[in-house]
GROMACS .gro file of C-alpha atoms in nm:
model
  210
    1UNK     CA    1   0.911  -3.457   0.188
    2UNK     CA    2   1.197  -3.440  -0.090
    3UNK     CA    3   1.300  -3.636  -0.400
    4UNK     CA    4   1.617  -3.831  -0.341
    5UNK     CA    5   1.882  -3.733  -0.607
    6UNK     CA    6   2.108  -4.004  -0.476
    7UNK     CA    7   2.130  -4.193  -0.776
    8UNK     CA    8   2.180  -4.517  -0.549
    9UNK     CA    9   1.825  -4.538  -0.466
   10UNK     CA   10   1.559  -4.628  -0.715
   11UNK     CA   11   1.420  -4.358  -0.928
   12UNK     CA   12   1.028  -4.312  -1.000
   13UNK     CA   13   0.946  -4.460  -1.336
   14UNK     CA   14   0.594  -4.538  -1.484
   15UNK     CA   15   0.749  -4.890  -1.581
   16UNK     CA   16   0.627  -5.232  -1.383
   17UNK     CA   17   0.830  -5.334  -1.065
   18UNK     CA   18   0.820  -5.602  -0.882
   19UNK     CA   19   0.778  -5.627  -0.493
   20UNK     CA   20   0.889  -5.822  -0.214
   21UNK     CA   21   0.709  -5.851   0.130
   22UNK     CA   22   0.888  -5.928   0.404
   23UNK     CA   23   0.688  -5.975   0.705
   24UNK     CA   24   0.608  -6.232   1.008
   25UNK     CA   25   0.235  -6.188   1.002
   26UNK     CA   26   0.034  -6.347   0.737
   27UNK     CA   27  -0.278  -6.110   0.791
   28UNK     CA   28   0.032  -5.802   0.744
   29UNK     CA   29   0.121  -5.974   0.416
   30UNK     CA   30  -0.199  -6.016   0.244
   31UNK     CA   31  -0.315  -5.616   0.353
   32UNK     CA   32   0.023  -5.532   0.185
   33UNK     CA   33  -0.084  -5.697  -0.108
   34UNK     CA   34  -0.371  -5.609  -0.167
   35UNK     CA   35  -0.285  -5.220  -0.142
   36UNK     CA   36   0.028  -5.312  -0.359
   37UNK     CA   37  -0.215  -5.482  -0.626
   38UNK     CA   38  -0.419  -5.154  -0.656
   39UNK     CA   39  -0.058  -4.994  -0.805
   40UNK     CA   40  -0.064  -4.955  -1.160
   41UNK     CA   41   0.327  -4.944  -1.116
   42UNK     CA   42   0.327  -5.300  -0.940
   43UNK     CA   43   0.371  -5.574  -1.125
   44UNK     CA   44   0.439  -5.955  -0.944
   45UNK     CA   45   0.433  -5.981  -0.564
   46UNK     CA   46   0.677  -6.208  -0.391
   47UNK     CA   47   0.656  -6.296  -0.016
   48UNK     CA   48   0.932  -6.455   0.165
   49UNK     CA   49   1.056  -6.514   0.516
   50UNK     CA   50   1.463  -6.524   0.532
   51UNK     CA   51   1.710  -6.386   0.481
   52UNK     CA   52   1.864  -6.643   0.206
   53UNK     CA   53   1.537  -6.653   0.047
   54UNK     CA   54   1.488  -6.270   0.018
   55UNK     CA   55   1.824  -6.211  -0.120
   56UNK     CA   56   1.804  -6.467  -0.347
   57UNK     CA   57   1.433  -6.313  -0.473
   58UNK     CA   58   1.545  -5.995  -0.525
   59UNK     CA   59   1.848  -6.114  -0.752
   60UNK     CA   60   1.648  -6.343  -0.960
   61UNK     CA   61   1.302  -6.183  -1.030
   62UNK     CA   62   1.432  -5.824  -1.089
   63UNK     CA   63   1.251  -5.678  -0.728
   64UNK     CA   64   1.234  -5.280  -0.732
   65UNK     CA   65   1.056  -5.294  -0.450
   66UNK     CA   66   1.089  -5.439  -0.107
   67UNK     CA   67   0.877  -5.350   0.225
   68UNK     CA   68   0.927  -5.519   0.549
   69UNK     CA   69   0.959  -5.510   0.898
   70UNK     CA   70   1.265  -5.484   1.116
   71UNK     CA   71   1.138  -5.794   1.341
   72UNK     CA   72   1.156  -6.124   1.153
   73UNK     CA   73   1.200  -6.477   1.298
   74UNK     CA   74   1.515  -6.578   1.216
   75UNK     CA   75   1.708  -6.209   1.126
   76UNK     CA   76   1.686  -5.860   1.163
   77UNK     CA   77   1.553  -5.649   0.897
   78UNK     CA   78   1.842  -5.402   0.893
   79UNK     CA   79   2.107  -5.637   0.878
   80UNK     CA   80   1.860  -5.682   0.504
   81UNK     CA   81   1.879  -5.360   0.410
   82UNK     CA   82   2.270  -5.312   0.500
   83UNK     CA   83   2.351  -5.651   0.292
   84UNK     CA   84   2.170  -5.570  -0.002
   85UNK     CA   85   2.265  -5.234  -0.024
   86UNK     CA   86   2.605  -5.324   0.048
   87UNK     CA   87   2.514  -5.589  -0.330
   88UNK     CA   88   2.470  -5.269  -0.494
   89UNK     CA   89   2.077  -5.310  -0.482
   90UNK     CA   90   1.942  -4.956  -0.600
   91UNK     CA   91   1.533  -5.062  -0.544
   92UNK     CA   92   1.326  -4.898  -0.313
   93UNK     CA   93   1.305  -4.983   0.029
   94UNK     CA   94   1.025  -4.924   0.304
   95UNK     CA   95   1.017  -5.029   0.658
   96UNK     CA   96   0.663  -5.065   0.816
   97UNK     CA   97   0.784  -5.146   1.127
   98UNK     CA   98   0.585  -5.354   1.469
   99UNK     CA   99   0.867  -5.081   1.614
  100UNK     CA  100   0.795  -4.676   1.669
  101UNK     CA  101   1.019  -4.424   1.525
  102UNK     CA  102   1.277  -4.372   1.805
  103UNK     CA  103   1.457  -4.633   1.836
  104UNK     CA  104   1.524  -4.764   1.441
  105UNK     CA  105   1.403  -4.478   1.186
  106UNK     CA  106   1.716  -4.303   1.211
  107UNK     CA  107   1.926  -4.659   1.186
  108UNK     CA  108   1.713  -4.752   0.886
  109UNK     CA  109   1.758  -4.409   0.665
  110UNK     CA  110   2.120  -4.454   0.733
  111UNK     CA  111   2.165  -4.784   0.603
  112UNK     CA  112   1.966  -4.639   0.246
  113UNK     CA  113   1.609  -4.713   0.326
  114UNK     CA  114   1.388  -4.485   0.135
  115UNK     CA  115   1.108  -4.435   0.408
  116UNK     CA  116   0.984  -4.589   0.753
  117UNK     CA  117   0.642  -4.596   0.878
  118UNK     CA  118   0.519  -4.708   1.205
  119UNK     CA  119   0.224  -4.985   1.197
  120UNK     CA  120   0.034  -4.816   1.471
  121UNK     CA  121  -0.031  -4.554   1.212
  122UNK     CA  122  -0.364  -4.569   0.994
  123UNK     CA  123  -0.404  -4.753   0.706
  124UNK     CA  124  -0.440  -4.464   0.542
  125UNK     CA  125  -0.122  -4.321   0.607
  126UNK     CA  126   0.029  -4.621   0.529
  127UNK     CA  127  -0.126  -4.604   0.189
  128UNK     CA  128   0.077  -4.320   0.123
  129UNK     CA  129   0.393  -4.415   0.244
  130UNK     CA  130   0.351  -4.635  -0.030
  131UNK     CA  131   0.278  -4.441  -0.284
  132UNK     CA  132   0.463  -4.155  -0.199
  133UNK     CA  133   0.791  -4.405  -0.223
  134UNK     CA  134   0.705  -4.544  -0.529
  135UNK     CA  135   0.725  -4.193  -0.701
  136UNK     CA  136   1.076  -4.154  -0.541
  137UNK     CA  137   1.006  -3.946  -0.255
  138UNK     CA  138   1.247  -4.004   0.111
  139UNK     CA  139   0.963  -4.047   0.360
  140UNK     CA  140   1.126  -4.019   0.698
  141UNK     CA  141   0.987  -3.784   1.017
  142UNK     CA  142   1.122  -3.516   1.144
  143UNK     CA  143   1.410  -3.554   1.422
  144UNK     CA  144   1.305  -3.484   1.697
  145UNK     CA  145   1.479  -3.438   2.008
  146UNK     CA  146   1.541  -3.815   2.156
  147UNK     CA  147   1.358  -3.857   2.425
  148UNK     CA  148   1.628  -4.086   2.589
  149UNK     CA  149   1.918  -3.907   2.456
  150UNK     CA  150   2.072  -4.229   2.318
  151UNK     CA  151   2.314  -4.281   2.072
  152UNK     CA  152   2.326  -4.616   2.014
  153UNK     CA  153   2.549  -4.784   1.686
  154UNK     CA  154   2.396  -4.989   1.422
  155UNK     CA  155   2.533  -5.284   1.521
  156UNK     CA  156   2.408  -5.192   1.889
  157UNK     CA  157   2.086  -5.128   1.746
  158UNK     CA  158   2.055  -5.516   1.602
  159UNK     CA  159   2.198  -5.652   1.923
  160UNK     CA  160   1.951  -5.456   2.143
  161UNK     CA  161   1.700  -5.612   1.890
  162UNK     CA  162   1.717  -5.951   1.947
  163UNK     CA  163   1.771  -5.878   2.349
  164UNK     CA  164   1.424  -5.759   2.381
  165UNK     CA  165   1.307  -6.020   2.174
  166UNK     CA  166   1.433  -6.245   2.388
  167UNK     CA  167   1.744  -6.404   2.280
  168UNK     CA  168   2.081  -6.489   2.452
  169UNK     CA  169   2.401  -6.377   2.349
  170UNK     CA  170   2.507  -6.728   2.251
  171UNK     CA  171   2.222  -6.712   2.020
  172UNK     CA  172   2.291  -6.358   1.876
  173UNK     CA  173   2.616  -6.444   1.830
  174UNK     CA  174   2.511  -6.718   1.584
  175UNK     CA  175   2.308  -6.474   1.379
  176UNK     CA  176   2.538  -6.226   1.336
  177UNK     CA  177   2.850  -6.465   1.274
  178UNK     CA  178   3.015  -6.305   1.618
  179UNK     CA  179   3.180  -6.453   1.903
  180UNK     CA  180   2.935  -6.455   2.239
  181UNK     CA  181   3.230  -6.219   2.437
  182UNK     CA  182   3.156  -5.947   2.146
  183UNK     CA  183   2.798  -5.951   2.189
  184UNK     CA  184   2.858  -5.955   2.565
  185UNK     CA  185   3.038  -5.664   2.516
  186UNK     CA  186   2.752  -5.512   2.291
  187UNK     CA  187   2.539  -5.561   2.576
  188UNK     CA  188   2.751  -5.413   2.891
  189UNK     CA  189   2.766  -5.090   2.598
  190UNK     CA  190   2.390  -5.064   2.565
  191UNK     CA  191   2.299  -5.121   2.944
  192UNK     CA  192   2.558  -4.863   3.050
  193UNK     CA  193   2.434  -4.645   2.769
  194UNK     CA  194   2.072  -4.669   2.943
  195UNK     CA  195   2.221  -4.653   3.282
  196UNK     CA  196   2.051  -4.957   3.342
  197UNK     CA  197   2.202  -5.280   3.491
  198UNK     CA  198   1.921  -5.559   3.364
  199UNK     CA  199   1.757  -5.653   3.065
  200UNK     CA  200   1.447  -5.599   3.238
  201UNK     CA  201   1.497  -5.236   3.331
  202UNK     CA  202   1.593  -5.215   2.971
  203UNK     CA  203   1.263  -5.339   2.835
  204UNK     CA  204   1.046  -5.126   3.025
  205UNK     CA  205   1.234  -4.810   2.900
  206UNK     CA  206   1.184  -4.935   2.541
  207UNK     CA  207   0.814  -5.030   2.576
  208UNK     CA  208   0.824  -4.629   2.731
  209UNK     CA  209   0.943  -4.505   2.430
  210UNK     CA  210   0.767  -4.710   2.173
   0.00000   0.00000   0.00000
């Protein structure tokens, strides 16, 4: 565990910050904050659920801190972090993700997330994820080696997203602003990445690796 000296991510400071929880679970909102409220450096806790609404948070009530999950309803979680990095947004960022480390941990550090933590872990490890971010530490595991051997893109990461969870490319395609032959393409990629030829084979490796 190191302290970042990338001066594009958010410095520890005994000042006040405010948070933003982004999350689809109610019950995984109010745990968050009430462990956030026990912070003597947190001051007001926002809660919102898209994308608009997040961004819009963060530029209006000065957030330095925002923690959320990769699988929301209506967009993916990196394509937050990527967009308000991309707005020069220098807070801190932690994923607690429904997800396990393989498959978006690497994804999310690259696109300037500060840590990511699985939420099968304990509570108590969770607890200091937290607080270890909030003093300006990069909280991300070891690599290890993959056990798939995968190299998936970012943007093949999001589309693989919102395959398992169900979506079709028509749909995608609206989310991410692309035409459905792109995200067709997308998918061929990924499925011949996995040597796989259904979405179904496809899910039952990523449940195996989660």
């Amino acid at each position: 565990m190191t302290k970042t000296t990338n001066n594009r991510l958010f410095m520890f400071t005994t000042k006040k910050i405010n948070a933003l929880i982004l999350d689809t679970f109610p019950i995984v909102v109010e745990s968050i904050s009430n462990e956030l409220k026990k912070k003597e450096n947190i001051g007001d806790i926002y809660y919102e659920n898209s994308m608009h609404k997040a961004v819009d948070t963060i530029k209006n009530n000065n957030i330095g801190f925002v923690i959320l999950d990769i699988k929301q309803d209506k967009f993916n979680g990196l394509d937050l972090i990527k967009r308000i990095r991309k707005n020069d947004y220098n807070g801190i960022i932690l994923v607690m993700s429904s997800y396990g480390y393989e498959l978006y941990s690497d994804s999310a550090r690259k696109l300037g997330a500060n840590g990511y933590i699985s939420k099968k872990e304990s509570i108590e490890l969770i607890n200091d994820a937290i607080t270890n971010v909030l003093r300006g530490y990069i909280l991300f595991k070891q690599s290890q080696p993959s056990k798939s051997g995968i190299d998936l893109s970012t943007r093949e990461i999001t589309v693989l997203n919102y395959l398992l969870r169900g979506y079709t490319n028509k749909q995608i395609s609206e989310f991410l602003s692309l035409s459905s032959k792109t995200i067709s393409t997308y998918k061929s990629r990924i499925l011949d990445k996995y040597n796989v030829t259904s979405l179904i084979e496809l899910v039952k490796i990523n449940d195996a690796l989660i």
